[in-house]
Coordinates of C-alpha atoms in Angstrom, one line a residue:
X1 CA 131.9 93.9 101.4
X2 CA 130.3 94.0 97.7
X3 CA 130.1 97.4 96.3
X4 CA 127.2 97.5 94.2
X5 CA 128.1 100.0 91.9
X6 CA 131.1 97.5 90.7
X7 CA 129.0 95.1 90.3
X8 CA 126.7 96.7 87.9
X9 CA 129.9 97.3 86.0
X10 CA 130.0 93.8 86.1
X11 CA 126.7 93.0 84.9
X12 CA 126.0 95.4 82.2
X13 CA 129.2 93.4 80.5
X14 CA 127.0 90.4 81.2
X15 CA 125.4 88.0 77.7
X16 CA 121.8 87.4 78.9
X17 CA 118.5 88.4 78.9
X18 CA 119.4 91.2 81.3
X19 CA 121.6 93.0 78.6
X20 CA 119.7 91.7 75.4
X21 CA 117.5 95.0 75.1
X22 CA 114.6 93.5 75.3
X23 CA 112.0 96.1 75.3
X24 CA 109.0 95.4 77.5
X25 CA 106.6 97.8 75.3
X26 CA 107.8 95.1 72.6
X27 CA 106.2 92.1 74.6
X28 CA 102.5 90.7 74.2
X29 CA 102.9 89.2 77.6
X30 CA 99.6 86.8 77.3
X31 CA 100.7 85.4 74.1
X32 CA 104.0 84.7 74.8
X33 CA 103.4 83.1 78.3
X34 CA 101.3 81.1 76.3
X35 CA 104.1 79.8 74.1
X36 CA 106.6 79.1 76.5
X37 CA 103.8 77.4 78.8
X38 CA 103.2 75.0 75.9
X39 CA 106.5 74.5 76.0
X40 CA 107.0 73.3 79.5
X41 CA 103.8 71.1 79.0
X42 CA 105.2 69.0 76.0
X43 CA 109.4 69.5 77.6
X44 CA 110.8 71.2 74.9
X45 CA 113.6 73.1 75.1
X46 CA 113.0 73.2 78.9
X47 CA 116.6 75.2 79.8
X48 CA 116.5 77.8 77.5
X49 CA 112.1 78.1 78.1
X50 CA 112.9 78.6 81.9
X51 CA 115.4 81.0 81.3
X52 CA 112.6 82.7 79.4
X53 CA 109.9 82.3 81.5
X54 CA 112.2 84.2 84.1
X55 CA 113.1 87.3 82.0
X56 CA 109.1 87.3 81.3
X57 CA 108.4 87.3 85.2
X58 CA 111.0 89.6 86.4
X59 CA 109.6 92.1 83.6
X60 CA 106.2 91.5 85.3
X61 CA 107.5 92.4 88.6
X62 CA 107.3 88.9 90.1
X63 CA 110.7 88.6 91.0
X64 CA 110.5 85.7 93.2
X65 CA 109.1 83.3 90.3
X66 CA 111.6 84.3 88.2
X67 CA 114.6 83.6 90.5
X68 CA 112.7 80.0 91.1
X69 CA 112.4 79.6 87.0
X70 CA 116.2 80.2 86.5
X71 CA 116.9 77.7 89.6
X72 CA 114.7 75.2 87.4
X73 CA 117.1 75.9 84.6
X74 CA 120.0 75.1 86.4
X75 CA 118.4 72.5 88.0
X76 CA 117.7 70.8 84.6
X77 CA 121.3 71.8 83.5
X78 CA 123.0 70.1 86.1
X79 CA 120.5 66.7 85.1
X80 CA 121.8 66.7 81.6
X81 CA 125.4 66.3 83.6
X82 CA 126.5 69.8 83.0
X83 CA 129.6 70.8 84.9
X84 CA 129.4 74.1 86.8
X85 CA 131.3 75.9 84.9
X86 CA 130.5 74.7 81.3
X87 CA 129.8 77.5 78.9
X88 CA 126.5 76.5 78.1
X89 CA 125.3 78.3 81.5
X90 CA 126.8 81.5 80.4
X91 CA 123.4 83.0 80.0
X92 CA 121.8 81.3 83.2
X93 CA 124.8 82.7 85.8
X94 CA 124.1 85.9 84.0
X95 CA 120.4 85.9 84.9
X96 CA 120.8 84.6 88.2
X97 CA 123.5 87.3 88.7
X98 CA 121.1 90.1 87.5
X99 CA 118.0 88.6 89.5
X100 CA 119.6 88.7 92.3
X101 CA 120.9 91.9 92.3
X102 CA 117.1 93.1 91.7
X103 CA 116.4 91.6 94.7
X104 CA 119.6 93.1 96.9
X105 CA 121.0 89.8 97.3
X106 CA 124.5 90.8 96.3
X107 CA 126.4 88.5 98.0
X108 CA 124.8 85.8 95.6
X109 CA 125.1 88.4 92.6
X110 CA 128.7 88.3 93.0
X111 CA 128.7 84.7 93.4
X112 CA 127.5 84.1 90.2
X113 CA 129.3 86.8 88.8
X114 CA 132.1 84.5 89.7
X115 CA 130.9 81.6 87.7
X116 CA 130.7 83.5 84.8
X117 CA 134.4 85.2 85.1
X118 CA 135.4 81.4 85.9
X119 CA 133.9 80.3 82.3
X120 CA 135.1 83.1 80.5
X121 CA 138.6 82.4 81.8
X122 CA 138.9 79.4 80.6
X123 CA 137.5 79.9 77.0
X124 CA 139.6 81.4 73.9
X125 CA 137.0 83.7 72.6
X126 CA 134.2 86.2 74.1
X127 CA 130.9 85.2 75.3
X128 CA 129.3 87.0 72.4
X129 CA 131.2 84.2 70.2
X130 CA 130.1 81.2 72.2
X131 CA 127.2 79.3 69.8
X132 CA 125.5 78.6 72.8
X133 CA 125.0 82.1 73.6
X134 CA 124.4 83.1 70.3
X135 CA 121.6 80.2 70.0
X136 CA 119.7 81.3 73.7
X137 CA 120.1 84.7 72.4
X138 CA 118.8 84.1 68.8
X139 CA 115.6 81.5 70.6
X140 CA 115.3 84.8 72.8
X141 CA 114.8 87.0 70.1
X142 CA 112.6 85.1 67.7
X143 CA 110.4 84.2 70.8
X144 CA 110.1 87.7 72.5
X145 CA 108.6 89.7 69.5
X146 CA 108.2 89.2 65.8
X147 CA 110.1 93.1 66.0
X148 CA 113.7 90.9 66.9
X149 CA 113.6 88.4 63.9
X150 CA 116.0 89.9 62.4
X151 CA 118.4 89.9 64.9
X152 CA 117.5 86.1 65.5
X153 CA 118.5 85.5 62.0
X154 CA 121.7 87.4 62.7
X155 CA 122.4 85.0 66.1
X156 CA 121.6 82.3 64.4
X157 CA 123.7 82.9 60.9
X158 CA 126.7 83.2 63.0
X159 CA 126.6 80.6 65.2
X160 CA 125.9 78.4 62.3
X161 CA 129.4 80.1 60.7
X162 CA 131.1 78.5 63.7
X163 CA 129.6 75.2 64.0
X164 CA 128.1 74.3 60.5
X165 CA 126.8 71.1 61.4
X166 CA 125.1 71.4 64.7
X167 CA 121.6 70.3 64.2
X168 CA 120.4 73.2 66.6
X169 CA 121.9 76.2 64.3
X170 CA 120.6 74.6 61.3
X171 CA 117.0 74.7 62.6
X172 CA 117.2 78.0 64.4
X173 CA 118.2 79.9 61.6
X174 CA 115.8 77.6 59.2
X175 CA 113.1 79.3 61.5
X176 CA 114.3 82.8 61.4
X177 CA 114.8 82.6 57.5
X178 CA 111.3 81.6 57.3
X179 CA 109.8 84.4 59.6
X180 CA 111.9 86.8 58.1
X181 CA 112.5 85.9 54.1
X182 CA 110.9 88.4 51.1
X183 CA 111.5 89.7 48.0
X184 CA 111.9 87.9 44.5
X185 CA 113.4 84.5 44.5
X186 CA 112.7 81.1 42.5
X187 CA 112.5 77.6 44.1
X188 CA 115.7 76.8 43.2
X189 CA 117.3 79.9 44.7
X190 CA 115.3 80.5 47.9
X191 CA 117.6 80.7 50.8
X192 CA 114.8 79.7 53.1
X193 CA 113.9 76.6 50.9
X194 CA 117.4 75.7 51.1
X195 CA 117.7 76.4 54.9
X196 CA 114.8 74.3 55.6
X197 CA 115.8 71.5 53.6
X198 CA 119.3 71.7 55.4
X199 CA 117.6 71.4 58.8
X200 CA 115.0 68.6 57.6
X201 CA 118.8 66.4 57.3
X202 CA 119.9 67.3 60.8
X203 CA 117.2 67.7 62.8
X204 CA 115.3 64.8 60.9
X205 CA 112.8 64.0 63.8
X206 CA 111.5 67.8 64.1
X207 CA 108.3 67.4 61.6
X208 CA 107.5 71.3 61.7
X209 CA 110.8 71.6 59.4
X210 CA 108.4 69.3 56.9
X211 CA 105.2 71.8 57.2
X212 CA 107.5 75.0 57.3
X213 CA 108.9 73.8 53.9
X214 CA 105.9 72.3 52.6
X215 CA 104.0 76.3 52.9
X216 CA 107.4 77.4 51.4
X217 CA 106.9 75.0 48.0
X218 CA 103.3 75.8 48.3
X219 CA 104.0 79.6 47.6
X220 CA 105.4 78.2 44.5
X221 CA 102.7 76.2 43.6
X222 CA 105.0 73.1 44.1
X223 CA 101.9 71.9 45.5
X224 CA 103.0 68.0 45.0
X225 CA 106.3 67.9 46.4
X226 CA 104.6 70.0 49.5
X227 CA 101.7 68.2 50.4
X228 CA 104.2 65.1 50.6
X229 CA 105.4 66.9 53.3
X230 CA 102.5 67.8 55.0
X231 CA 101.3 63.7 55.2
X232 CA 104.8 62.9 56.2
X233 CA 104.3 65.2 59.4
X234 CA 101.4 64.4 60.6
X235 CA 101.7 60.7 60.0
X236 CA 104.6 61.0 62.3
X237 CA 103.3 63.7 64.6
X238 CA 99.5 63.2 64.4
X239 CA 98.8 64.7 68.0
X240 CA 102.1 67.3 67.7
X241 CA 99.7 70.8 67.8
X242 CA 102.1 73.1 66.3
X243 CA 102.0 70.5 63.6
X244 CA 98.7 70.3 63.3
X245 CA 98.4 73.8 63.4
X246 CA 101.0 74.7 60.4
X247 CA 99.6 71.4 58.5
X248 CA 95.9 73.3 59.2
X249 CA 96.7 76.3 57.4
X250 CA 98.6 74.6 54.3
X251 CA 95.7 72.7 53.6
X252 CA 93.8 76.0 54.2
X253 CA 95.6 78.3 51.6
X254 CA 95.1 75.4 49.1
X255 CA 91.3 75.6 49.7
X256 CA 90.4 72.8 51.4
X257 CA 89.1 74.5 54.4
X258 CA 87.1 71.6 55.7
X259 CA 90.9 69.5 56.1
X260 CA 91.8 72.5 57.9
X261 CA 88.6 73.2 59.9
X262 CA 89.4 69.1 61.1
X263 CA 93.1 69.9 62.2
X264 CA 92.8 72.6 64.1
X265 CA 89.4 71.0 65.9
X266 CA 92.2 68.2 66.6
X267 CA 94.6 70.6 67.7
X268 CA 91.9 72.4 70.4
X269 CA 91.5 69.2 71.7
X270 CA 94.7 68.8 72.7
X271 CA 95.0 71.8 73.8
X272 CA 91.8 73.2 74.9
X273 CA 92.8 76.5 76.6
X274 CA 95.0 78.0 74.0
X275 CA 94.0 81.5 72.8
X276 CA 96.3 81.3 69.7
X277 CA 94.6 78.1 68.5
X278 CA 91.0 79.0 69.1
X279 CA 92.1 82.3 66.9
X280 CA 92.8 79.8 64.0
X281 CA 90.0 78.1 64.2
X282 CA 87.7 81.3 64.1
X283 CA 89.7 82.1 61.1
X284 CA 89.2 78.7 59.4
X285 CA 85.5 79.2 59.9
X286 CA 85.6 82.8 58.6
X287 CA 87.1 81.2 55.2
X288 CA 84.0 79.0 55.6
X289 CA 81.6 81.6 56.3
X290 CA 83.3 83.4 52.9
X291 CA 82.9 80.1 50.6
X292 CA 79.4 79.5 51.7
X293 CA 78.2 83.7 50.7
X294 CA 80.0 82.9 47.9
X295 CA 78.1 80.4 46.4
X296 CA 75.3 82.3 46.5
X297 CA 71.6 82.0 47.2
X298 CA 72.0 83.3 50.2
X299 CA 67.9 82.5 51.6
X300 CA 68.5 79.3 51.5
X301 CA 71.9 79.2 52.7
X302 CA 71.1 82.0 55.6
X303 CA 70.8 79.5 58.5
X304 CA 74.2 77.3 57.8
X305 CA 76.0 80.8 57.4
X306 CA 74.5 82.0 60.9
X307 CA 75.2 79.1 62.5
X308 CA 79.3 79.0 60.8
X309 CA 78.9 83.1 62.7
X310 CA 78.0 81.5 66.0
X311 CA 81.4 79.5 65.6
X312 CA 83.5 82.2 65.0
X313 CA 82.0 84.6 68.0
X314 CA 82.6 81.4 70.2
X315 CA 85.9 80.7 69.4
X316 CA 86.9 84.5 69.6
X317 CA 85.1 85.4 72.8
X318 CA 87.4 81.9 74.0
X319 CA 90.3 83.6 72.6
X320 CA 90.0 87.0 73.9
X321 CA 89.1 85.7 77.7
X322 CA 92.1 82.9 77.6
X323 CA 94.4 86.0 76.6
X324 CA 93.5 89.2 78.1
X325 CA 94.7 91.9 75.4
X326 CA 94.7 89.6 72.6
X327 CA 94.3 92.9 70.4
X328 CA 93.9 91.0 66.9
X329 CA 91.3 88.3 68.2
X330 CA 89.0 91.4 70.0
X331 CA 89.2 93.3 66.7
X332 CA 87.9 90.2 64.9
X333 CA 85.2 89.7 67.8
X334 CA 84.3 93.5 67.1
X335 CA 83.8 93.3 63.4
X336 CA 82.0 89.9 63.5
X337 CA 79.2 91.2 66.5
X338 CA 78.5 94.1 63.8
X339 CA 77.9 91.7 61.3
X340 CA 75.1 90.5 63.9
X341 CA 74.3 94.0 64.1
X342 CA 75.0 93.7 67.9
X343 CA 76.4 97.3 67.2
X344 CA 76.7 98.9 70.7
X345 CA 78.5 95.5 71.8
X346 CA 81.2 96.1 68.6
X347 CA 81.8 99.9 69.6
X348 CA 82.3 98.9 72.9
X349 CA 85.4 95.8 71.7
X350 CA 86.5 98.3 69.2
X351 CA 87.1 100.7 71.9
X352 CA 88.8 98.4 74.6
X353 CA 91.1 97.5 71.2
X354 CA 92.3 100.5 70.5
X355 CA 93.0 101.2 74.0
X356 CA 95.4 98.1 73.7
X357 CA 97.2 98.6 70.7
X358 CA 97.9 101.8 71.8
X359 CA 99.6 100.8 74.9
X360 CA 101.5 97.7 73.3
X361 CA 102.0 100.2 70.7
X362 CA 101.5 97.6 68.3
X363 CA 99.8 97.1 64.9
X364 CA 97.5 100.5 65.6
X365 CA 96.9 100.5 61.7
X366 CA 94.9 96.8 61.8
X367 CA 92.6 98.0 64.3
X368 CA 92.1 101.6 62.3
X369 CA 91.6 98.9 59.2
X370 CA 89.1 97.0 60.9
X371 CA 87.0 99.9 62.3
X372 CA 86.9 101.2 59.1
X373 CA 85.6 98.2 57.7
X374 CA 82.8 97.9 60.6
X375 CA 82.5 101.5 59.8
X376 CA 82.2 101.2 56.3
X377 CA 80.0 97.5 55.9
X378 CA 78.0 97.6 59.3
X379 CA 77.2 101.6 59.9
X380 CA 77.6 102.5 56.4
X381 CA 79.7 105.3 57.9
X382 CA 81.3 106.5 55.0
X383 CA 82.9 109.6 56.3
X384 CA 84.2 107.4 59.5
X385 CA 85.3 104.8 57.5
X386 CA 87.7 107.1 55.2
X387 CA 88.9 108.3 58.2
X388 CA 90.3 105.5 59.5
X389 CA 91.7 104.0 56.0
X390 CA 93.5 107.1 55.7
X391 CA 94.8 106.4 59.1
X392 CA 96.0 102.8 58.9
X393 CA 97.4 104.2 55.4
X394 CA 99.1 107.1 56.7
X395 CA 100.8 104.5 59.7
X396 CA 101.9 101.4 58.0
X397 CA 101.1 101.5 54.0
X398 CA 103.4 98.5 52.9
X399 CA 100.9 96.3 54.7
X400 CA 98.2 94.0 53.8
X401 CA 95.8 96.3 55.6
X402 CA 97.9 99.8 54.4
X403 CA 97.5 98.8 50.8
X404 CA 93.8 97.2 51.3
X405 CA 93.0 100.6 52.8
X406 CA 94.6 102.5 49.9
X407 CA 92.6 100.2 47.1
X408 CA 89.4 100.9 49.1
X409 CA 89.8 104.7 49.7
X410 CA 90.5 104.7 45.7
X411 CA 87.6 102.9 45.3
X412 CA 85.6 105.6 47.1
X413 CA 87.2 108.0 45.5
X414 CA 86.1 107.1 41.9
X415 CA 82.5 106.1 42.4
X416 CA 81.7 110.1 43.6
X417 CA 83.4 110.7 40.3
X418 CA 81.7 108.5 38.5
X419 CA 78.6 109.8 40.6
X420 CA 79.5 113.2 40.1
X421 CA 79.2 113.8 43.8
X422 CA 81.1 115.3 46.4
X423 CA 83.7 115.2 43.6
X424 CA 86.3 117.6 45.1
X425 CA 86.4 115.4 48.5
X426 CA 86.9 112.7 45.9
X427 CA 90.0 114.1 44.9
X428 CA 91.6 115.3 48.2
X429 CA 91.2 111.5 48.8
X430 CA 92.9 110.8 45.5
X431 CA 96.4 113.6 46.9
X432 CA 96.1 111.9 50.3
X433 CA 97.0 108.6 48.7
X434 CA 99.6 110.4 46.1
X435 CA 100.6 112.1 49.4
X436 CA 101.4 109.3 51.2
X437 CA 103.1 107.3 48.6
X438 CA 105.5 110.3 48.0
X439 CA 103.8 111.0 44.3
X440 CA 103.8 114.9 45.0
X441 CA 103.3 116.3 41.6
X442 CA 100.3 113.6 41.3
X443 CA 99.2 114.9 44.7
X444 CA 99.2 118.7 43.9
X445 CA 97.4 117.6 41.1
X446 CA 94.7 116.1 42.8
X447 CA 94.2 118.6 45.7
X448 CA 93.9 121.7 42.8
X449 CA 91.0 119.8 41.5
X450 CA 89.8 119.5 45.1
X451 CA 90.1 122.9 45.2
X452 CA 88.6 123.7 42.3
X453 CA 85.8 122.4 44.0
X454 CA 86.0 124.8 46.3
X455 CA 87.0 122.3 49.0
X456 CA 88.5 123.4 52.5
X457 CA 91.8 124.9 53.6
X458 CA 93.1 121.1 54.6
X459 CA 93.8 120.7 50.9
X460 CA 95.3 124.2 50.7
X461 CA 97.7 123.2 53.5
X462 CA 98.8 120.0 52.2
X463 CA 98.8 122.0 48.3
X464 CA 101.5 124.3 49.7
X465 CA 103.1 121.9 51.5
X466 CA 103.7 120.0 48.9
X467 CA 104.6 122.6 46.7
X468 CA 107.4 123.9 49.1
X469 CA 109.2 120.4 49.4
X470 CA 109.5 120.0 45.7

């Protein structure tokens, strides 16, 4: 008889999904069902997207799908005349092992136990050194949460070490370069330019290696060589919607937002119930909406800007009802029904957003940024909006949003100067920033002239605070 205590031994030791540390507090489940559903629609990938799909399902309790996903992975395994004890089904045994003892099934837990001790055995280094693992684990990672790109990048780099010229190692580190590449580099010495350029030669029939590269070289304003690129894609993809969806926004960031506005169009049709998509597409229309105020005369150009409004509701309120708990599309949806002054409606999104972020505990500061900008532009709550600038600040300021919120809060700040009103609140402002940026003696600075002004004991507490730590 099994002891089921060995076995967990057993699989705990386990490379899969199972033992990946995968947290589920990590996971926007509607958008990533959404990707690996695309997947299975246009057979990409198919083993390694059921393996997926299962981890996804057991996570959500459904246990039996997820066993019947991981049979479909073996299934399709054993099609591409895999033997049954090949090491690229390390990480499918593993699941099925772990499934299965989820369910109590631990005669077929140990069966599959077997298989894997039966690979192992007959393989000179550890699973954690097989490239296949390292590849499922490194597609696993960059998949489940843009918080594991790093360790993609890491699965992928060294399973690239070990086979340098696999065409699948080249473009899965290619991809986790790009996702994960900053700091100061030229063209010439860009790892990510180089990566990309690497996987373009062996993976020569995957365009989005063309569009990654060509927004690459677009960032520095090799605009030429990039939109070379972008034609080359879609001339050879034209109904590929990732495609069409990276060529949208390159054409975008250059300023054509009409070329954009057409590709993603193109890429809704294709497919018509994707959330992620109809996001885009609000956002080209928002550039729009932005081009059109700024050409001014906005009398005469009042209808064409209402009616570019209407767009990006629709395309939101799509969005946020083909993905429940799409946080960033409902806080879009929020700000844009204050701009039609549909006020109690925005409160009402704003709150059911906050309510998500905080239980994906995820990106809280861009929905304090965006309620502070609803605040700020549609109340003209200026008090509420400070608020929650300082918030979004105080949570993530290396962001777009954390260093928009600290420009805007400055901005505040100096027209009461300039004003000469509420001058000491104008300068607490001013040490919150300092504060937060770890400027203390320009911080103390700022809260004694808030004090000065006879401000409240908030500014004494930080004042001291400050004072003590230095």
């Amino acid at each position: 008889m099994v002891h089921e205590r060995d076995q967990r031994t057993k699989l705990d030791q386990l490379e899969c999904d199972f033992t990946w540390a995968l947290r589920k507090d990590d996971i926007d489940f509607n958008r990533l069902n959404e990707k690996l559903k695309l997947h299975v629609e246009k057979k990409e990938d198919l083993t390694h997207t059921y393996n997926a799909l299962a981890y996804v399902k057991f996570l959500q309790g459904f246990l039996e799908e997820a066993l019947s996903n991981l049979m479909t992975s073996l299934k399709l395994y054993k099609e591409c005349h895999v033997e049954e004890f090949h090491k690229s089904l390390i990480v499918t045994h593993g699941n099925l092992a772990w499934i299965n003892y989820h369910m109590k099934n631990y005669t077929e837990c140990e069966s599959y136990l077997q298989k894997v001790l039966k690979i192992n055995e007959n393989m000179s280094s550890e699973s954690s050194s097989v490239p296949e693992v390292l590849g499922e684990k490194g597609w696993t990672f960059r998949r489940f949460s843009y918080k594991y790109h790093e360790k993609s990048k890491e699965c992928f780099k060294k399973a690239l070490d070990l086979e340098p010229e696999v065409g699948k190692w080249n473009a899965g580190y290619a991809i986790a370069l790009y996702r994960t590449e900053y700091g100061e580099f030229t063209i010439e010495n860009s790892p990510v330019i180089k990566q990309l350029r690497r996987a373009i030669e062996t993976n020569p029939d995957d365009d989005i290696f063309k569009i990654c590269l060509a927004l690459q070289l677009g960032i520095y304003k090799s605009y030429e060589e990039a939109e070379r690129w972008v034609e080359k894609a879609l001339e050879s993809s034209p109904d590929h919607p990732d495609v069409l969806t990276y060529a949208g926004k390159f054409f975008g960031k250059k300023g054509n937002v009409d070329r954009d506005i057409a590709l993603m169009r193109h890429a809704l049709e294709l497919s018509p119930y994707s959330a992620l998509t109809h996001h885009q597409l609000a956002l080209c229309y928002k550039k729009k909406k932005i081009q059109l105020l700024q050409k001014g005369n906005h009398h005469v150009r009042g209808p064409e800007v209402q009616q570019i409004r209407d767009k990006i509701i629709y395309h939101l309120e799509m969005a946020t009802t083909h993905a429940t708990g799409f946080f960033k599309a409902m806080s879009d949806l929020a700000l844009h029904y204050g701009e039609q002054h549909d006020v109690s409606r925005a409160e009402e999104m704003f709150h059911m957003t906050f309510e998500t972020a905080k239980e994906k505990n995820d990106n809280l500061h861009v929905v304090h940024f965006d309620y502070a900008e609803f605040q700020f532009h549609c109340k003209r709550d200026e008090v509420l909006a400070i608020k929650h600038y300082m918030e979004c600040l105080k949570m993530n300021p290396g962001s777009y949003e954390g260093k928009r919120s600290e420009n805007n809060l400055k901005r505040i700040a100096e027209e009461r100067i300039n004003k000469n009103t509420q001058v000491g609140k104008a300068y607490g402002i001013l040490g919150f920033i300092h504060k937060e940026k770890g400027e203390k003696s320009q911080a103390i600075e700022c809260y004694e002239k808030a004090l000065s002004y006879g401000e409240n004991y908030e500014y004494l507490t930080n004042l001291c605070t400050l004072r003590l730590s230095i």
